Coordinates of C-alpha atoms and ligand atoms in Angstrom, one line a residue:
Chain A
M16 CA 10.9 -16.1 -24.9
R17 CA 11.8 -19.8 -24.9
D18 CA 15.0 -20.9 -23.2
D19 CA 17.5 -22.2 -25.8
P20 CA 19.7 -24.9 -24.1
T21 CA 22.7 -24.0 -26.2
A22 CA 22.6 -20.3 -25.3
P23 CA 24.8 -19.1 -22.5
A24 CA 23.4 -19.1 -18.9
V25 CA 24.1 -15.4 -18.7
E26 CA 24.8 -12.9 -21.4
T27 CA 25.0 -9.2 -21.0
A28 CA 25.6 -6.4 -23.5
G29 CA 26.6 -2.9 -22.5
L30 CA 25.1 -3.5 -19.1
T31 CA 25.3 -0.2 -17.1
K32 CA 24.3 0.9 -13.6
T33 CA 25.2 4.2 -12.1
F34 CA 24.7 5.5 -8.6
G35 CA 24.9 9.2 -8.7
Q36 CA 28.4 10.0 -10.2
T37 CA 29.6 6.4 -9.7
R38 CA 29.5 4.2 -12.8
A39 CA 29.3 0.9 -10.8
V40 CA 28.8 -1.2 -13.9
D41 CA 30.0 0.5 -17.0
G42 CA 29.1 -1.2 -20.3
L43 CA 29.7 -4.8 -19.1
D44 CA 29.8 -7.5 -21.8
L45 CA 29.7 -10.8 -19.9
V46 CA 29.1 -14.3 -21.2
V47 CA 28.7 -17.1 -18.7
P48 CA 28.4 -20.5 -20.3
R49 CA 26.0 -23.1 -19.0
G50 CA 27.3 -25.6 -16.5
G51 CA 30.4 -25.2 -14.4
V52 CA 31.6 -22.4 -12.2
Y53 CA 32.3 -18.9 -13.4
G54 CA 34.4 -16.8 -11.1
L55 CA 34.0 -13.1 -11.1
L56 CA 37.2 -11.4 -9.7
G57 CA 38.0 -7.8 -9.2
P58 CA 39.2 -5.2 -6.7
N59 CA 36.9 -3.7 -4.1
G60 CA 34.4 -1.5 -5.7
A61 CA 34.9 -3.0 -9.2
G62 CA 31.2 -3.6 -9.5
K63 CA 30.9 -7.4 -8.8
T64 CA 28.1 -7.1 -6.3
T65 CA 26.2 -4.6 -8.5
T66 CA 26.5 -7.0 -11.4
V67 CA 25.2 -9.9 -9.4
R68 CA 22.3 -7.7 -8.1
L69 CA 21.4 -6.6 -11.7
L70 CA 21.4 -10.2 -12.9
A71 CA 19.3 -11.3 -9.9
T72 CA 16.6 -8.6 -10.8
L73 CA 17.3 -6.7 -7.6
L74 CA 18.4 -3.7 -9.5
R75 CA 17.2 -2.3 -12.8
P76 CA 20.0 -1.5 -15.3
D77 CA 20.2 2.0 -16.6
D78 CA 21.4 0.9 -19.9
G79 CA 22.3 -2.3 -21.9
R80 CA 20.6 -5.6 -21.4
A81 CA 21.1 -8.9 -19.6
V82 CA 19.6 -12.2 -20.5
V83 CA 19.6 -15.0 -17.8
L84 CA 18.7 -18.5 -19.0
G85 CA 16.9 -17.0 -22.0
H86 CA 14.9 -14.5 -20.0
D87 CA 15.5 -10.7 -20.1
V88 CA 16.1 -9.4 -16.5
V89 CA 13.9 -6.4 -17.1
D90 CA 11.1 -7.6 -19.3
D91 CA 10.8 -11.1 -17.8
A92 CA 12.1 -10.7 -14.3
A93 CA 9.6 -13.2 -12.9
A94 CA 10.9 -15.9 -15.1
V95 CA 14.4 -15.1 -14.1
R96 CA 13.5 -15.4 -10.4
R97 CA 12.0 -18.9 -11.1
E98 CA 15.4 -20.2 -12.1
L99 CA 17.9 -18.6 -9.8
S100 CA 19.0 -18.4 -6.2
L101 CA 21.2 -15.8 -4.6
T102 CA 23.4 -15.6 -1.6
G103 CA 24.4 -12.0 -1.4
Q104 CA 27.6 -10.6 -0.1
F105 CA 26.0 -9.6 3.2
A106 CA 23.8 -12.0 5.2
S107 CA 20.1 -11.7 4.5
L108 CA 18.6 -13.5 7.4
D109 CA 15.8 -12.9 9.8
T110 CA 17.8 -12.6 12.9
D111 CA 14.8 -12.7 15.2
L112 CA 13.7 -16.1 13.9
T113 CA 15.4 -19.4 14.5
G114 CA 17.6 -21.0 11.9
R115 CA 14.9 -23.6 11.2
E116 CA 12.2 -21.0 10.9
N117 CA 14.3 -19.1 8.4
L118 CA 14.5 -22.1 6.1
V119 CA 10.9 -23.1 6.6
V120 CA 9.7 -19.6 5.5
Q121 CA 11.8 -20.0 2.3
A122 CA 10.5 -23.5 1.7
R123 CA 6.9 -22.4 2.3
L124 CA 7.2 -19.5 -0.1
L125 CA 8.6 -22.0 -2.7
G126 CA 5.4 -23.9 -2.4
R127 CA 6.2 -26.7 -0.1
S128 CA 3.6 -28.0 2.4
R129 CA 4.2 -27.4 6.1
R130 CA 5.5 -30.9 6.5
S131 CA 7.7 -31.0 3.5
A132 CA 9.1 -27.6 4.4
H133 CA 10.2 -28.8 7.8
A134 CA 11.7 -31.9 6.3
R135 CA 13.7 -29.8 3.8
A136 CA 14.8 -27.4 6.5
D137 CA 16.1 -30.3 8.6
E138 CA 18.0 -31.8 5.7
L139 CA 19.8 -28.5 5.0
L140 CA 20.5 -27.9 8.7
A141 CA 22.1 -31.3 8.9
A142 CA 24.1 -30.8 5.7
F143 CA 25.5 -27.5 7.0
G144 CA 26.2 -28.7 10.5
L145 CA 23.6 -26.5 12.1
D146 CA 21.2 -29.1 13.4
E147 CA 22.1 -28.4 17.1
A148 CA 21.6 -24.7 16.6
A149 CA 18.4 -25.1 14.6
G150 CA 16.1 -24.0 17.3
R151 CA 18.1 -20.9 18.4
L152 CA 17.5 -17.4 17.2
V153 CA 19.8 -16.5 14.4
N154 CA 21.1 -13.4 16.4
T155 CA 22.9 -15.9 18.7
Y156 CA 24.7 -17.5 15.7
S157 CA 28.4 -16.8 15.1
G158 CA 29.3 -15.0 11.8
G159 CA 30.3 -18.3 10.1
M160 CA 27.1 -20.0 11.2
Q161 CA 25.1 -17.2 9.8
R162 CA 27.0 -17.4 6.5
R163 CA 26.3 -21.1 6.3
L164 CA 22.6 -20.7 7.0
D165 CA 22.5 -17.9 4.4
I166 CA 23.9 -20.3 1.8
A167 CA 21.6 -23.1 2.9
A168 CA 18.6 -20.7 2.4
S169 CA 19.5 -20.3 -1.2
L170 CA 19.5 -24.1 -1.7
V171 CA 16.0 -24.8 -0.4
R172 CA 15.2 -25.5 -4.0
T173 CA 18.1 -26.7 -6.2
P174 CA 18.4 -23.8 -8.6
R175 CA 19.5 -24.0 -12.3
L176 CA 21.6 -20.9 -11.7
L177 CA 23.2 -20.0 -8.4
F178 CA 24.8 -16.6 -7.6
L179 CA 27.3 -16.7 -4.7
D180 CA 28.7 -13.3 -3.8
E181 CA 31.8 -13.9 -1.7
P182 CA 30.3 -17.0 -0.1
T183 CA 33.2 -18.1 2.0
T184 CA 34.2 -14.8 3.5
G185 CA 34.6 -15.3 7.2
L186 CA 34.4 -19.1 7.1
D187 CA 36.9 -21.4 8.8
P188 CA 39.0 -23.6 6.5
R189 CA 36.8 -26.7 7.1
S190 CA 33.6 -24.8 6.3
R191 CA 35.2 -23.3 3.3
R192 CA 36.1 -26.6 1.9
H193 CA 32.6 -27.8 2.7
V194 CA 31.1 -24.9 0.6
W195 CA 33.5 -25.9 -2.2
D196 CA 32.2 -29.4 -2.0
V197 CA 28.6 -28.1 -2.1
V198 CA 29.4 -26.1 -5.2
R199 CA 30.9 -29.1 -6.9
E200 CA 27.9 -31.2 -6.1
L201 CA 25.5 -28.6 -7.5
V202 CA 27.6 -28.3 -10.7
D203 CA 27.6 -32.1 -11.1
R204 CA 23.8 -31.9 -11.0
G205 CA 23.8 -29.3 -13.8
T206 CA 23.6 -26.1 -11.9
T207 CA 25.6 -23.1 -13.2
V208 CA 27.3 -21.2 -10.5
L209 CA 28.4 -17.6 -10.7
L210 CA 30.8 -16.9 -7.9
T211 CA 32.6 -13.8 -6.7
T212 CA 35.5 -14.1 -4.4
Q213 CA 38.5 -12.3 -3.0
Y214 CA 40.3 -15.6 -2.4
L215 CA 42.2 -16.3 -5.5
D216 CA 42.9 -19.9 -4.5
E217 CA 39.2 -20.4 -4.3
A218 CA 38.7 -19.2 -7.8
D219 CA 41.7 -21.4 -8.8
Q220 CA 40.1 -24.4 -7.1
L221 CA 36.6 -24.0 -8.4
A222 CA 36.3 -21.9 -11.4
D223 CA 36.3 -23.2 -15.0
L224 CA 36.3 -19.7 -16.3
I225 CA 37.3 -16.5 -14.7
G226 CA 36.2 -12.9 -15.6
V227 CA 38.3 -10.1 -14.1
V228 CA 36.3 -6.8 -13.7
S229 CA 37.7 -3.5 -12.9
G230 CA 35.9 -0.1 -13.0
G231 CA 32.7 -1.8 -14.0
R232 CA 34.1 -3.4 -17.1
L233 CA 35.5 -6.8 -18.0
V234 CA 39.2 -6.5 -18.4
A235 CA 40.1 -10.2 -19.0
T236 CA 38.4 -13.5 -19.3
G237 CA 39.6 -17.1 -19.6
S238 CA 40.4 -20.3 -17.8
P239 CA 42.7 -19.9 -14.8
D240 CA 45.5 -21.4 -16.8
T241 CA 45.0 -19.1 -19.7
L242 CA 45.0 -16.1 -17.5
K243 CA 48.2 -17.2 -15.7
R244 CA 49.9 -17.7 -19.0
S245 CA 48.7 -14.3 -20.2
V246 CA 50.8 -12.4 -17.6
G247 CA 53.9 -14.4 -18.5
G248 CA 54.9 -18.0 -19.1
D249 CA 56.4 -20.4 -16.6
V250 CA 59.5 -19.1 -14.9
L251 CA 62.7 -21.1 -13.9
E252 CA 64.2 -19.9 -10.7
V253 CA 67.8 -20.9 -10.1
R254 CA 69.5 -20.4 -6.7
V255 CA 73.3 -19.9 -6.7
A256 CA 75.8 -18.7 -4.2
A257 CA 75.9 -14.9 -4.1
A258 CA 79.5 -14.8 -5.0
D259 CA 78.7 -16.6 -8.3
A260 CA 75.7 -14.4 -9.2
V261 CA 77.4 -12.1 -11.7
R262 CA 79.2 -14.9 -13.5
A263 CA 76.0 -17.0 -13.7
T264 CA 74.0 -14.0 -15.1
E265 CA 76.7 -13.4 -17.7
S266 CA 77.1 -17.0 -18.8
L267 CA 73.3 -17.4 -19.2
G268 CA 73.1 -14.1 -21.1
L269 CA 70.6 -12.6 -18.7
P270 CA 70.1 -8.9 -17.9
A271 CA 71.7 -7.9 -14.6
D272 CA 68.3 -7.4 -13.0
A273 CA 67.4 -11.1 -13.3
A274 CA 69.3 -11.6 -10.1
R275 CA 67.8 -10.8 -6.8
P276 CA 68.2 -11.9 -3.2
P277 CA 65.8 -14.7 -2.1
A278 CA 62.4 -13.7 -1.0
S279 CA 62.8 -14.0 2.8
G280 CA 65.1 -15.5 5.4
A281 CA 64.1 -18.9 4.1
E282 CA 67.4 -19.3 2.2
H283 CA 70.9 -18.8 3.4
D284 CA 71.8 -15.1 3.0
A285 CA 74.7 -16.0 0.7
T286 CA 72.5 -17.2 -2.2
T287 CA 70.9 -15.3 -5.0
V288 CA 67.9 -16.2 -7.1
L289 CA 68.0 -15.9 -10.9
S290 CA 64.7 -15.8 -12.7
L291 CA 64.5 -16.7 -16.3
P292 CA 61.6 -17.4 -18.6
L293 CA 61.2 -21.1 -19.4
T294 CA 62.0 -20.8 -23.1
R295 CA 64.7 -23.4 -23.3
P296 CA 64.9 -26.8 -21.7
V297 CA 65.9 -26.8 -18.0
R298 CA 68.7 -29.3 -18.7
E299 CA 70.3 -26.8 -21.1
V300 CA 70.3 -24.1 -18.4
L301 CA 71.8 -26.4 -15.9
D302 CA 74.5 -27.6 -18.3
V303 CA 75.6 -24.0 -19.0
L304 CA 76.0 -23.3 -15.3
D305 CA 77.8 -26.6 -14.8
D306 CA 80.3 -25.7 -17.7
A307 CA 80.9 -22.4 -16.0
G308 CA 81.8 -24.3 -12.8
I309 CA 78.9 -22.9 -10.8
T310 CA 77.3 -25.1 -8.2
L311 CA 73.5 -24.9 -7.9
A312 CA 71.9 -24.3 -4.5
G313 CA 68.5 -25.4 -6.0
F314 CA 66.0 -24.6 -8.7
D315 CA 62.2 -24.3 -9.1
V316 CA 59.8 -24.1 -12.0
R317 CA 57.0 -21.7 -11.1
R318 CA 53.8 -20.7 -12.8
P319 CA 52.4 -17.2 -12.2
T320 CA 49.7 -17.4 -9.5
L321 CA 46.2 -15.9 -9.9
D322 CA 47.4 -13.2 -7.4
E323 CA 49.9 -12.1 -10.0
V324 CA 47.3 -12.2 -12.7
F325 CA 45.0 -10.1 -10.5
L326 CA 47.6 -7.6 -9.7
A327 CA 48.8 -7.2 -13.2
L328 CA 45.3 -6.9 -14.7
T329 CA 43.7 -4.6 -12.2
D330 CA 46.8 -2.5 -11.5
E331 CA 46.6 0.2 -14.2
A332 CA 42.8 0.1 -14.4
V333 CA 41.9 1.6 -11.0
P334 CA 38.4 3.2 -11.3
A335 CA 38.4 6.9 -11.5
Chain B
M30 CA 28.9 -24.1 21.7
T31 CA 30.5 -24.9 18.4
A32 CA 28.7 -25.9 15.3
T33 CA 30.8 -27.9 12.9
I34 CA 30.4 -29.3 9.5
P35 CA 29.4 -32.9 9.5
A36 CA 32.3 -35.4 9.0
V37 CA 30.2 -37.4 6.6
R38 CA 29.1 -35.6 3.5
V39 CA 25.4 -34.9 3.4
S40 CA 23.8 -34.0 0.1
V41 CA 22.4 -30.5 -0.2
L42 CA 20.4 -31.3 -3.3
A43 CA 16.6 -31.1 -3.0
D44 CA 14.7 -34.2 -3.8
P45 CA 13.6 -33.6 -7.4
A46 CA 10.3 -35.3 -6.6
A47 CA 9.6 -32.6 -4.0
D48 CA 10.2 -29.8 -6.4
T49 CA 7.2 -27.6 -6.3
T50 CA 5.6 -24.7 -8.0
P51 CA 6.0 -21.5 -6.1
S52 CA 3.3 -20.8 -3.6
T53 CA 0.2 -18.9 -4.8
A54 CA -0.2 -15.2 -3.9
W55 CA -2.6 -16.1 -1.1
G56 CA -0.3 -18.8 0.2
A57 CA 2.6 -16.3 0.3
V58 CA 0.5 -13.8 2.2
R59 CA -0.3 -16.5 4.8
V60 CA 3.4 -17.4 5.1
F61 CA 4.3 -13.7 5.7
A62 CA 1.5 -13.3 8.2
W63 CA 2.7 -16.4 10.1
R64 CA 6.3 -15.1 10.0
S65 CA 5.1 -11.8 11.5
L66 CA 3.4 -13.7 14.4
L67 CA 6.5 -15.8 15.0
K68 CA 8.5 -12.6 15.4
L69 CA 6.0 -11.3 17.9
R70 CA 6.5 -14.5 19.9
H71 CA 10.2 -14.3 19.7
T72 CA 10.5 -10.7 20.6
P73 CA 9.2 -10.4 24.2
E74 CA 9.5 -6.6 24.3
Q75 CA 7.0 -6.3 21.4
A76 CA 4.7 -8.8 23.0
A77 CA 4.9 -6.9 26.2
D78 CA 4.0 -3.7 24.3
A79 CA 0.8 -5.4 23.0
I80 CA -0.1 -6.3 26.6
L81 CA 1.3 -3.5 28.8
I82 CA 0.4 -0.4 26.8
P83 CA -3.4 -1.1 26.7
F84 CA -3.2 -2.2 30.3
I85 CA -1.5 1.0 31.4
F86 CA -3.7 3.3 29.3
T87 CA -6.9 1.8 30.6
V88 CA -6.0 1.9 34.2
L89 CA -4.2 5.1 34.2
F90 CA -6.6 7.2 32.2
T91 CA -9.6 5.8 34.1
F92 CA -8.3 6.8 37.5
L93 CA -6.2 9.8 36.5
F94 CA -8.8 11.7 34.5
G95 CA -12.0 9.9 35.7
G96 CA -12.5 12.0 38.8
A97 CA -11.7 15.3 37.2
L98 CA -13.5 14.9 33.9
A99 CA -16.7 13.0 34.6
G100 CA -17.3 13.0 38.3
S101 CA -16.4 9.3 38.8
P102 CA -14.0 6.8 37.2
R103 CA -16.9 4.4 36.5
E104 CA -18.9 7.0 34.7
Y105 CA -15.9 8.2 32.7
L106 CA -15.1 4.7 31.7
Q107 CA -18.2 4.5 29.5
F108 CA -16.9 7.5 27.5
L109 CA -13.2 6.6 27.7
L110 CA -13.0 2.9 26.9
P111 CA -13.6 3.3 23.1
G112 CA -10.9 6.0 23.0
T113 CA -8.4 3.9 24.9
L114 CA -9.1 0.9 22.6
V115 CA -8.5 3.0 19.5
M116 CA -5.4 4.6 20.9
A117 CA -3.8 1.3 22.0
I118 CA -4.4 -0.2 18.6
L119 CA -3.4 2.7 16.5
L120 CA -0.1 3.1 18.3
M121 CA 0.7 -0.4 17.2
T122 CA 0.1 0.2 13.5
V123 CA 3.7 1.3 13.2
Y124 CA 5.0 -2.2 13.8
G125 CA 4.5 -3.3 10.2
G126 CA 6.5 -0.4 8.9
L127 CA 9.2 -1.0 11.5
S128 CA 9.4 -4.7 10.5
L129 CA 9.7 -3.8 6.8
N130 CA 12.4 -1.3 7.5
T131 CA 14.3 -3.9 9.6
D132 CA 14.0 -6.3 6.7
V133 CA 15.5 -3.7 4.4
S134 CA 18.4 -3.0 6.7
R135 CA 19.2 -6.7 7.3
G136 CA 19.1 -7.5 3.6
V137 CA 16.1 -9.8 4.0
L138 CA 14.3 -7.8 1.4
D139 CA 16.8 -9.0 -1.2
R140 CA 16.2 -12.6 -0.4
F141 CA 12.4 -12.3 -0.7
R142 CA 12.6 -10.2 -3.8
S143 CA 14.7 -12.8 -5.6
L144 CA 12.1 -15.5 -4.9
P145 CA 9.5 -16.4 -7.5
A146 CA 6.6 -15.7 -5.1
W147 CA 4.2 -12.8 -5.5
Q148 CA 6.3 -9.9 -4.2
P149 CA 3.6 -7.7 -2.5
A150 CA 2.8 -10.6 -0.3
H151 CA 5.7 -9.6 1.9
V152 CA 3.9 -6.3 2.7
V153 CA 0.3 -7.6 2.7
G154 CA 1.2 -10.6 4.9
T155 CA 3.4 -8.7 7.3
L156 CA 0.6 -6.1 7.9
A157 CA -2.0 -8.9 8.2
G158 CA 0.0 -10.7 10.8
D159 CA -0.1 -7.6 12.9
L160 CA -3.9 -8.1 13.3
G161 CA -2.8 -10.6 15.9
R162 CA -1.2 -7.8 18.0
Y163 CA -4.3 -5.6 17.7
L164 CA -6.5 -8.5 18.8
V165 CA -4.4 -9.1 21.9
A166 CA -4.5 -5.4 22.7
S167 CA -8.3 -5.3 22.2
A168 CA -8.9 -8.3 24.4
I169 CA -6.9 -6.7 27.2
V170 CA -8.7 -3.3 27.0
V171 CA -12.1 -4.9 26.9
T172 CA -11.4 -7.4 29.7
L173 CA -9.9 -4.8 31.9
G174 CA -12.8 -2.4 31.2
L175 CA -15.3 -5.0 32.2
V176 CA -13.5 -5.6 35.4
L177 CA -13.4 -1.9 36.2
G178 CA -17.1 -1.5 35.6
W179 CA -17.6 -0.8 31.9
R180 CA -21.0 -2.0 30.8
P181 CA -21.5 -1.9 27.0
D182 CA -25.2 -1.8 26.1
G183 CA -24.5 -3.1 22.7
G184 CA -23.7 -6.5 24.2
V185 CA -21.4 -9.1 22.7
T186 CA -22.5 -8.2 19.1
G187 CA -21.7 -4.5 19.7
V188 CA -18.3 -5.3 21.3
V189 CA -17.3 -7.8 18.5
A190 CA -18.4 -5.3 15.8
G191 CA -16.5 -2.5 17.5
I192 CA -13.3 -4.5 17.7
G193 CA -13.8 -5.6 14.1
L194 CA -14.1 -2.0 12.9
A195 CA -11.1 -0.9 14.8
L196 CA -9.1 -3.7 13.2
V197 CA -10.2 -2.6 9.7
F198 CA -9.1 1.0 10.4
A199 CA -5.8 -0.1 11.9
Y200 CA -5.0 -2.4 9.0
A201 CA -5.6 0.5 6.6
L202 CA -3.5 2.9 8.7
S203 CA -0.7 0.4 8.8
W204 CA -0.2 0.9 5.1
V205 CA 0.9 4.4 5.7
W206 CA 3.6 3.1 8.1
A207 CA 4.6 0.4 5.5
A208 CA 5.2 3.2 3.0
I209 CA 7.2 5.2 5.6
G210 CA 9.1 2.1 6.7
L211 CA 10.2 1.6 3.1
V212 CA 11.7 5.1 2.7
A213 CA 13.0 5.7 6.2
R214 CA 16.7 5.3 6.8
S215 CA 16.5 3.3 10.0
P216 CA 14.0 1.8 12.4
Q217 CA 14.7 4.6 14.9
A218 CA 13.6 7.1 12.3
V219 CA 10.3 5.2 11.9
S220 CA 9.7 5.1 15.7
M221 CA 10.5 8.7 16.1
L222 CA 8.1 9.7 13.4
S223 CA 5.4 7.5 14.9
F224 CA 5.6 9.5 18.2
V225 CA 5.5 12.8 16.4
L226 CA 2.5 11.9 14.3
Q227 CA 0.4 9.5 16.3
F228 CA 0.1 11.5 19.6
P229 CA -1.4 14.6 18.0
L230 CA -3.6 12.4 15.8
T231 CA -5.1 10.6 18.8
F232 CA -5.1 13.3 21.4
A233 CA -6.5 15.9 19.0
S234 CA -9.6 13.8 18.6
N235 CA -12.6 13.1 20.7
A236 CA -11.0 10.0 22.2
F237 CA -10.5 11.3 25.7
V238 CA -12.1 14.7 26.0
D239 CA -15.4 16.1 24.6
P240 CA -14.3 18.4 21.7
A241 CA -16.8 21.1 23.0
T242 CA -14.3 21.8 25.8
M243 CA -11.5 22.5 23.3
P244 CA -10.4 25.9 21.9
D245 CA -12.3 27.0 18.8
W246 CA -9.4 26.8 16.4
L247 CA -8.9 23.2 17.3
Q248 CA -12.5 22.0 16.8
P249 CA -12.6 21.8 13.0
W250 CA -9.5 19.7 13.0
V251 CA -10.8 17.4 15.8
E252 CA -14.1 16.9 13.9
A253 CA -12.3 16.1 10.6
N254 CA -9.8 13.8 12.2
P255 CA -10.5 10.3 11.0
V256 CA -9.6 9.0 14.5
S257 CA -12.7 11.0 15.8
L258 CA -14.8 9.3 13.2
L259 CA -13.6 5.9 14.4
V260 CA -14.0 6.7 18.1
T261 CA -17.6 7.9 17.5
A262 CA -18.4 4.8 15.6
E263 CA -16.9 2.7 18.4
R264 CA -19.0 4.5 21.1
E265 CA -22.1 3.9 19.1
L266 CA -21.4 0.3 18.3
F267 CA -20.6 -0.5 22.0
A268 CA -23.7 1.3 23.0
G269 CA -25.8 -0.5 20.5
T270 CA -26.9 2.8 18.8
A271 CA -24.7 2.8 15.7
S272 CA -26.2 4.2 12.5
F273 CA -25.1 3.0 9.1
G274 CA -23.5 6.3 8.5
D275 CA -21.2 6.1 11.5
V276 CA -19.7 2.8 10.4
A277 CA -19.7 3.6 6.6
W278 CA -17.6 6.7 7.1
V279 CA -14.9 4.7 8.8
L280 CA -15.0 2.0 6.1
V281 CA -14.7 4.7 3.4
A282 CA -11.8 6.4 5.1
S283 CA -10.1 3.0 5.5
A284 CA -10.6 2.2 1.8
V285 CA -9.3 5.6 0.7
V286 CA -6.1 5.1 2.7
V287 CA -5.5 1.7 1.3
A288 CA -6.3 2.7 -2.2
A289 CA -3.8 5.6 -1.9
F290 CA -1.0 3.8 0.0
A291 CA -1.0 0.2 -1.3
P292 CA 0.1 1.1 -4.8
L293 CA 2.6 3.6 -3.4
T294 CA 4.0 1.0 -1.1
F295 CA 4.3 -1.7 -3.8
H296 CA 6.1 0.8 -5.9
L297 CA 8.5 1.7 -3.1
Y298 CA 9.0 -2.0 -2.4
R299 CA 10.1 -2.7 -5.9
R300 CA 12.5 0.3 -6.0
R301 CA 14.0 0.0 -2.5
T302 CA 17.6 -1.2 -2.4
A303 CA 19.4 -1.7 0.8
Ligands
LIG412 N1 23.5 1.5 -3.4 C1 24.6 2.2 -3.8 N2 24.6 3.5 -3.7 C2 25.7 4.2 -4.1 N3 26.8 3.7 -4.6 C3 26.9 2.3 -4.7 C4 25.8 1.5 -4.3 N4 26.1 0.2 -4.5 C5 27.4 0.2 -5.0 N5 27.8 1.5 -5.1 C6 29.1 1.9 -5.7 O1 29.3 1.1 -6.8 C7 30.7 0.7 -6.9 C8 30.7 -0.8 -7.1 O2 30.3 -1.4 -5.9 P1 30.1 -3.0 -5.8 O3 29.5 -3.2 -4.5 O4 29.4 -3.5 -7.0 O5 31.6 -3.4 -5.8 P2 32.3 -4.9 -5.5 O6 33.1 -5.2 -6.7 O7 31.2 -5.9 -5.1 O8 33.3 -4.6 -4.3 P3 33.7 -5.5 -3.1 O9 34.8 -6.4 -3.5 O10 34.2 -4.5 -2.1 O11 32.5 -6.2 -2.6 C9 31.4 1.2 -5.7 O12 32.1 2.4 -6.0 C10 30.3 1.5 -4.7 O13 30.6 2.6 -3.9
LIG413 MG1 30.9 -6.9 -3.5

């Protein structure tokens, strides 16, 4: 099959994988467009890793099909492997070789000469801040260093499609940001990145599109903004003195449960927060309160976070 | 020591001009063989195994059994050395299976299986790299034997041919361990099985004792044991009296083992998930 450049990078239909009684991936229909970052989110055990392993030809689907860059993952697995790189959820390193040897082995298998393989290994070691540790056995590396080497190993060749399964778990903040930069650089060069993560801020930072899976199925998909809007619009939070709370609620025509104490000890105890959907202009709300003679302690416009999206979408859909 | 991300951004992109076509099947086999030798170098306990075990076997068996079994250690050595060589090498055939099992448990298999290289190269090359171990062990047994008074009438040709034949058989046998390594739960399980299987296989052969001295019920097994075939061929090659049949049987046995276990191993390799 020829690769059609307008077709999605990944397209699955009814993709299914069961392990004994567990339906790890259960009729998944996923479309990952070309270019950009697609973030796959979902609770533990939702089937993210299984999906990635199916797409990377490491597992055979029990049912349904998956096409990666125009190649069927079952019928044309070899062609799929020519296009993609994978950094799995758990490190896949030769711990009794040195960091450099790990990369050289990859580069040699990808067809580089001895010399060119060493040159490429050194480039990557420098880019990932591992040049000083290059000659040490990987079993002496810290967890974060191993993680970085693992990511480096999947970039020996710049792939057209990169799967990163929780790439930044266990990385310090600087290393995490570095991995984000690496992802952005790859995307600029035209690589499509499929990323799973438990850090919703990471998905927010990187992903152009997000798919939320739960129980092996896709339960929502869209841009981070669309998803946030889907669980509710922007919210106006108004802080007033506790003594004014009832009067304020009434004058704004809000239900009694719109008033709640502030989240933590951050505010003075004597204030109350009123949350109201941002369906009328902020000024109007403030004017109403002003007319009622209520003094504002402060106000905030807040958009739901991806955390709230995540909790709302995956709450009721806990896998059996 | 800390390892920090460089302050200046360094590109991770591969130079497009250096983009290559994946290595050929033969190239991939060589890379895996090289990797297996690197591991031997980095793992001193395994290197010690390749040196110490043959050393201990040769010295210990010569002096321990030599007096009792053949009158004098020097005399016994003529009979014993081929057996010692075979045992030292065969005990090491488990390493390929161990290495594959370790690759499974560390997730390395996933990385190799997602590469566009010829997949069986991982197994073929890993086992081929182990020929290095067998060579080290052979060199030790032979050198030590010569020092202790072993005098092969077959000369250099006989010794080289003998080692070559032992290597062929060991390579074939290592495919059995590769298959076991791909189904076993842990490296410990593989090691355990290797003790359980290899000791009876080598001791219930003509490697150390003339089968004529063994109980009747054991003799048919000892004669059919492929290790006996190998040891006989080794004795004849070292003595310079080998017939075509002696050698051919060992080659046939090796070919049968590979023909049965290579396809099985490849199948297991494709199916195994961590
Ligand atoms: N090899 C396996 N054998 C048996 N069950 C498995 C196997 N791999 C995954 N599972 C099961 O399949 C389900 C999905 O697992 P998967 O690893 O895909 O989840 P995940 O979304 O990646 O979770 P996490 O966020 O914890 O990494 C789980 O119930 C898991 O127990
Ligand atoms: Mg996972």
